[in-house]
Coordinates of C-alpha atoms and ligand atoms in Angstrom, one line a residue:
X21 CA 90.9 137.6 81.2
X22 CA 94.3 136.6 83.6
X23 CA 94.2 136.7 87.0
X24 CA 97.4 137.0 89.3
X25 CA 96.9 134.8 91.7
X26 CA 99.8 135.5 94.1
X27 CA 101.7 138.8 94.2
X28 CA 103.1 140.1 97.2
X29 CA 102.3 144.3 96.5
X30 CA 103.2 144.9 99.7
X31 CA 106.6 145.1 99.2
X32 CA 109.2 148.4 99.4
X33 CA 110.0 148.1 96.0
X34 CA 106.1 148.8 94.8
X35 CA 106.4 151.9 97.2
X36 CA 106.6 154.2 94.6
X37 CA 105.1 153.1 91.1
X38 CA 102.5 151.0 92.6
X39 CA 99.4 152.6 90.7
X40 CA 101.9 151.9 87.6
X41 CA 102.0 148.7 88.2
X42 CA 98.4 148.5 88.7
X43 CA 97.8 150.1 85.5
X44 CA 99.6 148.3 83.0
X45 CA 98.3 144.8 85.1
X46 CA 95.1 146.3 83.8
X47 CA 96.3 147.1 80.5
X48 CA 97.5 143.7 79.6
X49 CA 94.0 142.2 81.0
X50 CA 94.6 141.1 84.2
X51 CA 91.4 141.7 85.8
X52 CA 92.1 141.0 89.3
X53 CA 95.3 140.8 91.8
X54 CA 94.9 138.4 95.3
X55 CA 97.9 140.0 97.5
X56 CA 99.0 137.3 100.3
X57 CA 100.1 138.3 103.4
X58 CA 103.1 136.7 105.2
X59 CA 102.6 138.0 108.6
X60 CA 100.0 139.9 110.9
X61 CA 101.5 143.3 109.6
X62 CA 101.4 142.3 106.1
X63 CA 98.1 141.3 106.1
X64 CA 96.6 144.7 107.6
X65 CA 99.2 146.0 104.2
X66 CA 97.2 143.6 102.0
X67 CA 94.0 145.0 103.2
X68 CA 94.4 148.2 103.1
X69 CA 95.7 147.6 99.2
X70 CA 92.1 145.8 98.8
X71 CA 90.6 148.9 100.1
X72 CA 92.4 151.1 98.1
X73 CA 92.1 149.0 94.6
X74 CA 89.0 148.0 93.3
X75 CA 90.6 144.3 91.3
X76 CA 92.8 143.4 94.6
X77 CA 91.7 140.9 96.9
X78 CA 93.7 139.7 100.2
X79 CA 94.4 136.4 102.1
X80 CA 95.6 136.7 105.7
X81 CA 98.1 134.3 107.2
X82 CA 101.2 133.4 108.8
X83 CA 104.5 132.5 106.4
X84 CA 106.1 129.4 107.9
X85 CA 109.3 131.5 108.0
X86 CA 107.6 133.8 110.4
X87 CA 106.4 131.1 112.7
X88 CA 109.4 131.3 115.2
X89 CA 107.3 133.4 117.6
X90 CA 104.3 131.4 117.0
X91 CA 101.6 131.2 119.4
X92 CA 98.4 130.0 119.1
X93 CA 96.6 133.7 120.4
X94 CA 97.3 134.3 116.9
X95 CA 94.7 132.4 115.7
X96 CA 92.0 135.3 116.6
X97 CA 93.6 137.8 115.7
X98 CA 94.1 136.4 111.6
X99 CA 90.1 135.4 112.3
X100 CA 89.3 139.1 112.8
X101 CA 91.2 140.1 109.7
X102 CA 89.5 137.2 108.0
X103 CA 86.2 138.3 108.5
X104 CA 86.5 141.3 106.3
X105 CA 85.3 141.3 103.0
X106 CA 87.9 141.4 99.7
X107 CA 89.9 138.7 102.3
X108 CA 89.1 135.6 100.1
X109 CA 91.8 133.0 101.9
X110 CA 94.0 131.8 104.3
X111 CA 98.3 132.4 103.5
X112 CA 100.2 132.5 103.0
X113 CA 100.7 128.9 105.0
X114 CA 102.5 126.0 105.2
X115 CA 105.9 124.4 105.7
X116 CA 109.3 125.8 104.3
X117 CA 111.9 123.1 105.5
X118 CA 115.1 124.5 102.7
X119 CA 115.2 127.8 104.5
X120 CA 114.4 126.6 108.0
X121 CA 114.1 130.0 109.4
X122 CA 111.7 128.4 112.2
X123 CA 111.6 125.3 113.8
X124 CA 109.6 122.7 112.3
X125 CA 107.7 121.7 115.1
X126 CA 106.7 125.2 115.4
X127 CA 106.1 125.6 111.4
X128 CA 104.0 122.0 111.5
X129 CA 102.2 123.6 114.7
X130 CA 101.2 127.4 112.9
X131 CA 100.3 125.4 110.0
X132 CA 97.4 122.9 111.1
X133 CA 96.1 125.3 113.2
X134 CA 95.5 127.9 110.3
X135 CA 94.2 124.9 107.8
X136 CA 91.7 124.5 111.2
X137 CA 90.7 128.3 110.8
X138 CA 90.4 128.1 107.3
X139 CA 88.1 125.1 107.2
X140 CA 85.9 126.5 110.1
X141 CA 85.8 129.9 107.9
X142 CA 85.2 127.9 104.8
X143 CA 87.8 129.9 103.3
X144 CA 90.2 128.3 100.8
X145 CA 94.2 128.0 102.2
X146 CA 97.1 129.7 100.1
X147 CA 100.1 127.3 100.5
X148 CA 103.8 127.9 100.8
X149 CA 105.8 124.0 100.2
X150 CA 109.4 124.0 99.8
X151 CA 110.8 120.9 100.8
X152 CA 108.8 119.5 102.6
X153 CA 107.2 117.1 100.6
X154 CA 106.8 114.4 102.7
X155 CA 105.0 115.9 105.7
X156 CA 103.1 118.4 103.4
X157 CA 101.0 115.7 101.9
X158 CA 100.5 114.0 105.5
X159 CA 98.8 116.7 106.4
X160 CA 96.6 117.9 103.6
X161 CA 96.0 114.0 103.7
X162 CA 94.7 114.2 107.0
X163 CA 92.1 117.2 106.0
X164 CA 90.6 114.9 103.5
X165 CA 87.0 115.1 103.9
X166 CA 87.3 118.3 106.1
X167 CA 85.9 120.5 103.3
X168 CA 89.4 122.0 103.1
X169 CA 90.1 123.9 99.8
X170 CA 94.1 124.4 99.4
X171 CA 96.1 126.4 96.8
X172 CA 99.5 124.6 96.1
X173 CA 101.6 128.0 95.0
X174 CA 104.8 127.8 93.4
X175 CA 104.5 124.7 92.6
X176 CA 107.4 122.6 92.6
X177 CA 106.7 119.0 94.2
X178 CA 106.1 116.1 92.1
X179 CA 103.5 115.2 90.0
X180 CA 102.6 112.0 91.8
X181 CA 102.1 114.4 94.6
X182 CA 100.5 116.8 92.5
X183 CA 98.3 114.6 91.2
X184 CA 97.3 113.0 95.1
X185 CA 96.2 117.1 95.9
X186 CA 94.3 117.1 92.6
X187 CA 92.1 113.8 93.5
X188 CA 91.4 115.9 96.5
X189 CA 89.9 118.4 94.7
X190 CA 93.1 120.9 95.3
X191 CA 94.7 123.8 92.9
X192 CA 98.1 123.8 91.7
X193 CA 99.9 127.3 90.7
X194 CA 103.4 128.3 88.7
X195 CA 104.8 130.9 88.4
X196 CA 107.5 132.9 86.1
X197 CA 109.8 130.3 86.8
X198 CA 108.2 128.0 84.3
X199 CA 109.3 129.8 81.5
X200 CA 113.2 129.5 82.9
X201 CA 115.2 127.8 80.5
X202 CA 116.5 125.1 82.9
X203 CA 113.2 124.3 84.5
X204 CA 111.9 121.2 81.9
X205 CA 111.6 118.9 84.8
X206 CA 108.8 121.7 85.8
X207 CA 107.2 122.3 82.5
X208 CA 106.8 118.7 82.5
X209 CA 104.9 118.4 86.0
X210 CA 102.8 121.2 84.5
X211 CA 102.0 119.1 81.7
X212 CA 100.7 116.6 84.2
X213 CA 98.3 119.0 85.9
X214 CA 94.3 118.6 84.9
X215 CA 94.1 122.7 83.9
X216 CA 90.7 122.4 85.5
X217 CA 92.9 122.6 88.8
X218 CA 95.2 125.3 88.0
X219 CA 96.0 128.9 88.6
X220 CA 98.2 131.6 87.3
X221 CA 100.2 133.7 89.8
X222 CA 103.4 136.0 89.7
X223 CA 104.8 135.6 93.6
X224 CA 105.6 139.2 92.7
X225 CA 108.1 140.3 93.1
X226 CA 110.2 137.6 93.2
X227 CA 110.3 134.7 90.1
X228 CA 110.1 137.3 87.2
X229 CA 109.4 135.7 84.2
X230 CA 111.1 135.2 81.0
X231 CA 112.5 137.7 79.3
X232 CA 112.5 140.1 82.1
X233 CA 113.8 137.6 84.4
X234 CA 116.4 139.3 86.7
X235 CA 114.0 142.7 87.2
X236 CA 111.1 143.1 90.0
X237 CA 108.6 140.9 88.9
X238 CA 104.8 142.1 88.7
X239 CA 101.3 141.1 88.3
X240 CA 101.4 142.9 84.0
X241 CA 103.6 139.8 83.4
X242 CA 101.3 136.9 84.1
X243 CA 100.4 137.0 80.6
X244 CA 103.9 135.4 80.3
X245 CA 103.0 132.3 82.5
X246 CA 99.9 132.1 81.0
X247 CA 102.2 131.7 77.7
X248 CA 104.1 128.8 78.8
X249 CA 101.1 127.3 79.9
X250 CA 99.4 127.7 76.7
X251 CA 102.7 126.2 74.9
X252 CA 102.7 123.3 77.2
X253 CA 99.3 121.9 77.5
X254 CA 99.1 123.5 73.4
X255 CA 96.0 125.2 73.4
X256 CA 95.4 129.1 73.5
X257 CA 96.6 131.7 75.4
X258 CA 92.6 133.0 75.4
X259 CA 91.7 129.2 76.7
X260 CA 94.5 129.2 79.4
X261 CA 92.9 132.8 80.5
X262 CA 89.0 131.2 80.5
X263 CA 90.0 128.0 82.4
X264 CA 91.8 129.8 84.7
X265 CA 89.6 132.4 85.5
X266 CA 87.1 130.1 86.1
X267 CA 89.0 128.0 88.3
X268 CA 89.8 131.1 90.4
X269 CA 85.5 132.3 90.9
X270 CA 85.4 128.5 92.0
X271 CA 88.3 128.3 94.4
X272 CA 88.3 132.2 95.6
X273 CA 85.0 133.5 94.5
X274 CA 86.0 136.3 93.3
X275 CA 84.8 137.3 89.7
X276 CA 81.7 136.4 87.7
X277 CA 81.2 132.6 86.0
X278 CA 80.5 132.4 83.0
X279 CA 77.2 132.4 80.6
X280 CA 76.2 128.5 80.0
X281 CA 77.8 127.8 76.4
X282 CA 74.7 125.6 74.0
X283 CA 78.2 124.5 71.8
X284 CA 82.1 124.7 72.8
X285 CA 85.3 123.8 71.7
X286 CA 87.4 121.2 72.9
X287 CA 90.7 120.2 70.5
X288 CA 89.5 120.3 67.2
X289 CA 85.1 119.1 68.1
X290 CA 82.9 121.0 68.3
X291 CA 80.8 119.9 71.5
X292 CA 76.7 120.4 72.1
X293 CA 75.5 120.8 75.3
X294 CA 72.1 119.4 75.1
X295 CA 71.1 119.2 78.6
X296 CA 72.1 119.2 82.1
X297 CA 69.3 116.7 83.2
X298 CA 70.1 112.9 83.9
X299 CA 67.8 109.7 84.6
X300 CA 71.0 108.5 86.5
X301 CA 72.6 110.4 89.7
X302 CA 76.4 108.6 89.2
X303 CA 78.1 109.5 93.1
X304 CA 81.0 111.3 91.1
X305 CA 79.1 113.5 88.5
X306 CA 79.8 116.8 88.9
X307 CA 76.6 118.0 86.9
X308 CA 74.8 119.4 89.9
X309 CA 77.2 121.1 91.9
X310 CA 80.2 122.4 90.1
X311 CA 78.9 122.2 86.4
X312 CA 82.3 123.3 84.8
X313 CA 84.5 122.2 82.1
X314 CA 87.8 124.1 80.7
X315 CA 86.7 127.1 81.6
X316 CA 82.9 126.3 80.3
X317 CA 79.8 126.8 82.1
X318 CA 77.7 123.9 81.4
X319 CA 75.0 124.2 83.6
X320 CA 71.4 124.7 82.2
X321 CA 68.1 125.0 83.6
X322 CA 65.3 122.5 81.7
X323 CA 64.0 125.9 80.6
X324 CA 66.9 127.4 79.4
X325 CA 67.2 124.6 76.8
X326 CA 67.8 125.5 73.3
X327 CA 66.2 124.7 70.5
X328 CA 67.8 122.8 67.6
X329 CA 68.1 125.6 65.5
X330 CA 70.0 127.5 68.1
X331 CA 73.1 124.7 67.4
X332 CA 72.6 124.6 64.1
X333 CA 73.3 128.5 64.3
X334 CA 76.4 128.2 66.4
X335 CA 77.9 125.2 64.2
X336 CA 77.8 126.7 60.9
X337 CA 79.6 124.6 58.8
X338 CA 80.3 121.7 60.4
X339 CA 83.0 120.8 58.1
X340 CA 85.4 123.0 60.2
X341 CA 85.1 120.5 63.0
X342 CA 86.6 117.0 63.5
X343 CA 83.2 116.1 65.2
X344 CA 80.4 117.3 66.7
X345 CA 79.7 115.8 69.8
X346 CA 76.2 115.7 71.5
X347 CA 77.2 115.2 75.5
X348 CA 77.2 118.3 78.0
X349 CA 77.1 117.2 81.8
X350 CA 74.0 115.8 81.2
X351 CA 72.0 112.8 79.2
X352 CA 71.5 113.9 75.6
X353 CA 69.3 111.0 74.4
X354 CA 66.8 113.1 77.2
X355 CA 66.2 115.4 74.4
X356 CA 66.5 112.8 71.4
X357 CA 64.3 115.2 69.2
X358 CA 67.0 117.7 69.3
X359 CA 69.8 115.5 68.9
X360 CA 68.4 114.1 65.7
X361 CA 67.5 117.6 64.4
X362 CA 70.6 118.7 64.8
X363 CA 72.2 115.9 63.7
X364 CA 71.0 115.9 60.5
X365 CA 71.7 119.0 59.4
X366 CA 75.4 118.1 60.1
X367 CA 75.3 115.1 58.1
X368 CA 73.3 117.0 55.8
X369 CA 76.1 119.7 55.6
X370 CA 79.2 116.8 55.4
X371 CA 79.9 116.9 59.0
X372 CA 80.7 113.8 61.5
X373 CA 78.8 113.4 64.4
X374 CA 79.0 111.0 68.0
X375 CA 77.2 110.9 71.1
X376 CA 78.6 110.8 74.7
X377 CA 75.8 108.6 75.9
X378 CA 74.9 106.7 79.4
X379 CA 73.3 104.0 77.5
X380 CA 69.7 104.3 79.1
X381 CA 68.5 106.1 75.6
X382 CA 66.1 103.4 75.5
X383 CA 64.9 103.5 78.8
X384 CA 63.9 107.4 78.4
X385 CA 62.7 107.4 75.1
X386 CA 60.3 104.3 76.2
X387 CA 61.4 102.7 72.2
X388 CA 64.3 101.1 70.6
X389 CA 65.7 104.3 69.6
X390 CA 68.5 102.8 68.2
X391 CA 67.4 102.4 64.8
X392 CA 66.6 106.0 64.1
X393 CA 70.7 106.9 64.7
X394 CA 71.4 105.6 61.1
X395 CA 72.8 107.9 58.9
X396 CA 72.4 110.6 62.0
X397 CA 74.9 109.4 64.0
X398 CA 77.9 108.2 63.4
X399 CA 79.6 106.9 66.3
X400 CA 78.4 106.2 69.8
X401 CA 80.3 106.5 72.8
X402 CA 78.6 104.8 75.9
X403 CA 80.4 105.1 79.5
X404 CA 80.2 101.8 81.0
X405 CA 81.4 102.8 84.3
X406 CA 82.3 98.9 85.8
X407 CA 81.9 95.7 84.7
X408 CA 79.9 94.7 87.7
X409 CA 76.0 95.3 87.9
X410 CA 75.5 95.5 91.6
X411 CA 78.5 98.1 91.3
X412 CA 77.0 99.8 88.2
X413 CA 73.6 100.5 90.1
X414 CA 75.6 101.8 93.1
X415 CA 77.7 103.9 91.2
X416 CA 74.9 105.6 88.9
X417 CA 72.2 105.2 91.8
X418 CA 70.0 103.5 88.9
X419 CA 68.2 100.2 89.2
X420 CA 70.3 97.0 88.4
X421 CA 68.6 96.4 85.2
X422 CA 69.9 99.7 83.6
X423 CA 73.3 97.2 83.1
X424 CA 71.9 95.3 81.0
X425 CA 69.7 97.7 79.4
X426 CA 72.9 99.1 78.4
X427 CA 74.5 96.4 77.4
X428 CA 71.8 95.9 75.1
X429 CA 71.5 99.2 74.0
X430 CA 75.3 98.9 72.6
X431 CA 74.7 95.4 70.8
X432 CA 71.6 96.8 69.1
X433 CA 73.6 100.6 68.0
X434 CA 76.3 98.4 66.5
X435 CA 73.5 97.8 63.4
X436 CA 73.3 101.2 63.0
X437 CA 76.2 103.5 63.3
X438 CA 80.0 103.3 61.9
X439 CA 81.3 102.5 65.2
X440 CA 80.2 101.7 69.2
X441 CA 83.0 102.5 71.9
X442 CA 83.0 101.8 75.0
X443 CA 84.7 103.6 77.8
X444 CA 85.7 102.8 81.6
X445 CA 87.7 105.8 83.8
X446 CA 91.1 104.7 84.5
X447 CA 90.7 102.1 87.5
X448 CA 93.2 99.6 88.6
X449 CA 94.4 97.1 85.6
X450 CA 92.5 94.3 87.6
X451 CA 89.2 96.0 86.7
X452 CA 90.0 97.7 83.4
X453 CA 90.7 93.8 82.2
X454 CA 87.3 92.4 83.2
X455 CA 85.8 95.5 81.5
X456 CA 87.2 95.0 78.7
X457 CA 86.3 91.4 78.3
X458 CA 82.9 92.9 79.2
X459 CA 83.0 94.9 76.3
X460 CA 84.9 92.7 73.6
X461 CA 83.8 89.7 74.2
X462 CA 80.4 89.8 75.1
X463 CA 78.9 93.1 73.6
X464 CA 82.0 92.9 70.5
X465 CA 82.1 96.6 70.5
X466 CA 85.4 99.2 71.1
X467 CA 86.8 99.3 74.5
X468 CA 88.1 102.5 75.4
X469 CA 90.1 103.7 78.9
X470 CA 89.5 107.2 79.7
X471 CA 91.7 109.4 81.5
X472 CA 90.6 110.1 85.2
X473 CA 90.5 114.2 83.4
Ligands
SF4_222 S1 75.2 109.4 83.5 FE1 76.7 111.1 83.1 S2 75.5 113.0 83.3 FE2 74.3 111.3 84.2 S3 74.7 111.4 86.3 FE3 76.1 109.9 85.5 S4 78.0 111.1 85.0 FE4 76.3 112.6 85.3
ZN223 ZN1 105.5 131.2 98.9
ZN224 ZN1 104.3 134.3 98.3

């Protein structure tokens, strides 16, 4: 259920207790330990470890405190270890400028030159920041578009920095020392972080978490970060452990995903997945090729598609719900049937339901289907994207008459349904006020901004 994403079991003090440690990791439900090496010698330690233990994984790297002797023959040598199989990144890397055991030059130096061996290996990079804020985020900056995959451990930047590696695609990890009493400035960066982009780690055996704090941390008390997690972003410790687990088979690989889910849980709404098919092909959906949401798998082939009566099973009453939402990373008005099936026997059974719609329902359906959401649906949510049609048909790669057809398709809803909303993405303020003239003024419907999450 937990995985520790960073715990250095190389160490002297795991010399003598180590399968111990390894048990009562295993005992608690951490499923899986990465071990990140620090030098050349640590990472033939962290190998062997994988070897030995069936849940360990390894990454291979140079610290930035042992970068003094740097050269860049090194580069082979942490490519051979690379190569073998439980090594699933490169670290641990990066820049260290509050101990400044090694020059910086040489740090900056060891550092772009591993991030150069981890993209050519495809392998995702384990990094090491303490500050050095500034030319951290230069450099990641300048692997945009490289393919480069980076772990931010120990996190303790900002969140504006935080949330620049997260438009990137990066991963952020904490460790025990979010449950420190003094460390709210942290816990409020952590609240900041979209938990599709974090991890759990220890940094065994330093950072041991509260209430043990002062003892040899170790992987067992992950469950502790995952806590504090859970408390801060206030959803379940189980939750914290799906999402994250997740999030570590997509960065690291390691691990199984998930069965798709038909219905799942988000707050207090019960969510439908009715399809993963779309008409449109928007440039940033994520439907395709990384169909994953808090921990969900989402992803469904046309033939895998559930009947009706396989919702209506897994909603039960739908009382117990705030809504039921018919979305999925997908179009659901592609299986309208279904939707209205199912939809019924919520209203039927005193539930509320909406649907997370592109608009085009009419388009697909080849009929105003409008008129058949009354008394099925009660709200409809449409994502309107931009105000701009030329932009609209770039960003959905649609025709430019799907604008309107969605315009329209909102005016008409509004005759049938308790409420239309409509909903743009956080952009700049600029376009969020044309949008929403857009969408008060001329369609005289809701106008909703969405998080970027
Ligand atoms: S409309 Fe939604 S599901 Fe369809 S491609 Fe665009 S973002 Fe993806
Ligand atoms: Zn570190
Ligand atoms: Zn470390």
């Amino acid at each position: 259920m937990f995985i520790d994403t960073h715990a250095h079991l190389f160490f002297e003090n795991y010399k003598d207790d180590l399968d111990d440690v390894i048990n009562r990791a295993k005992n608690k439900g951490v499923d899986y330990i990465i071990v990140p090496a620090t030098d050349i010698k640590t990472a033939k330690e962290a190998i062997a470890l994988a070897e030995k233990y069936e849940q360990i994984y390894a990454t291979v790297g140079i610290h930035p405190h042992d970068t003094k002797e740097w050269n860049e023959n090194l580069i082979a040598e942490i490519e051979a270890l690379a190569k073998h199989p439980k090594v699933v990144g490169i670290g641990e890397i990066g820049l260290d400028y509050y101990y400044d055991f090694s020059p910086k030059e040489q740090q900056i130096k060891a550092f772009k030159s591993q991030l150069d061996l981890a993209v050519k290996l495809g392998l995702p990079a384990v990094i090491h920041n303490r500050d050095s804020d500034k030319d951290m985020l230069e450099i990641i900056q300048s692997y945009c578009g490289t393919g480069l995959k980076a772990q931010f451990h120990c996190y303790n930047g900002s969140l504006d920095d935080a949330l620049e590696y997260m438009k990137m695609n990066h991963f952020i990890s904490f460790t025990g020392n979010i449950t420190f009493k003094k460390s709210d400035s942290l816990r409020s960066i952590l609240k900041g972080i979209d938990l599709n982009n974090l991890m759990l780690e220890t940094d065994s055996p330093f950072l041991t978490p509260v209430p043990f704090r002062g003892k040899r941390n170790e992987p067992a008390y992950v469950t502790y970060v995952a806590q504090q997690v859970a408390d801060v972003h206030e959803i379940s410790i189980e939750d914290v452990g799906r999402i994250t687990s997740l999030n570590v088979f997509r960065f690291f690989g390691i691990g199984t995903p998930p069965k798709t889910s038909h219905t799942y849980l988000m707050g207090k709404s019960l969510y439908v997945n009715v399809t993963n098919r779309c008409n449109a092909d928007c440039t940033f959906c994520r439907r395709k090729d990384d169909p994953y949401l808090r921990g969900y798998n989402l992803g469904m082939k046309k033939s895998d598609e559930p009947p009706a009566q396989v919702y209506i099973n897994e909603i039960g009453d739908p009382k117990k719900y705030d809504e039921i939402v018919f979305c999925g990373y997908g179009e659901p008005t592609i299986r309208w049937d279904v939707v209205k099936q199912v939809a019924k026997y919520v209203k039927v059974n005193g539930g509320k339901t909406r649907i997370n719609t592109n608009g085009h329902g009419n388009i697909i359906n080849k009929r105003d289907i409008t008129p058949e959401m009354k008394d099925l649906i009660d709200v409809v949510s449409i994502s309107l994207n931009t105000y701009d049609p030329k932009h609209y048909a770039e960003l959905m790669r649609v025709t430019e008459d799907h604008f309107d057809e969605m315009k329209l398709f909102a005016i008409k809803a509004k005759s049938f349904v308790k409420k239309v909303v409509m909903t743009v993405v956080s952009l700049d303020e600029v376009e969020i006020e044309k949008s929403r003239k857009v969408v008060e003024d001329e369609i005289g419907v809701e106008f909703r901004v969405r998080e970027y999450f």
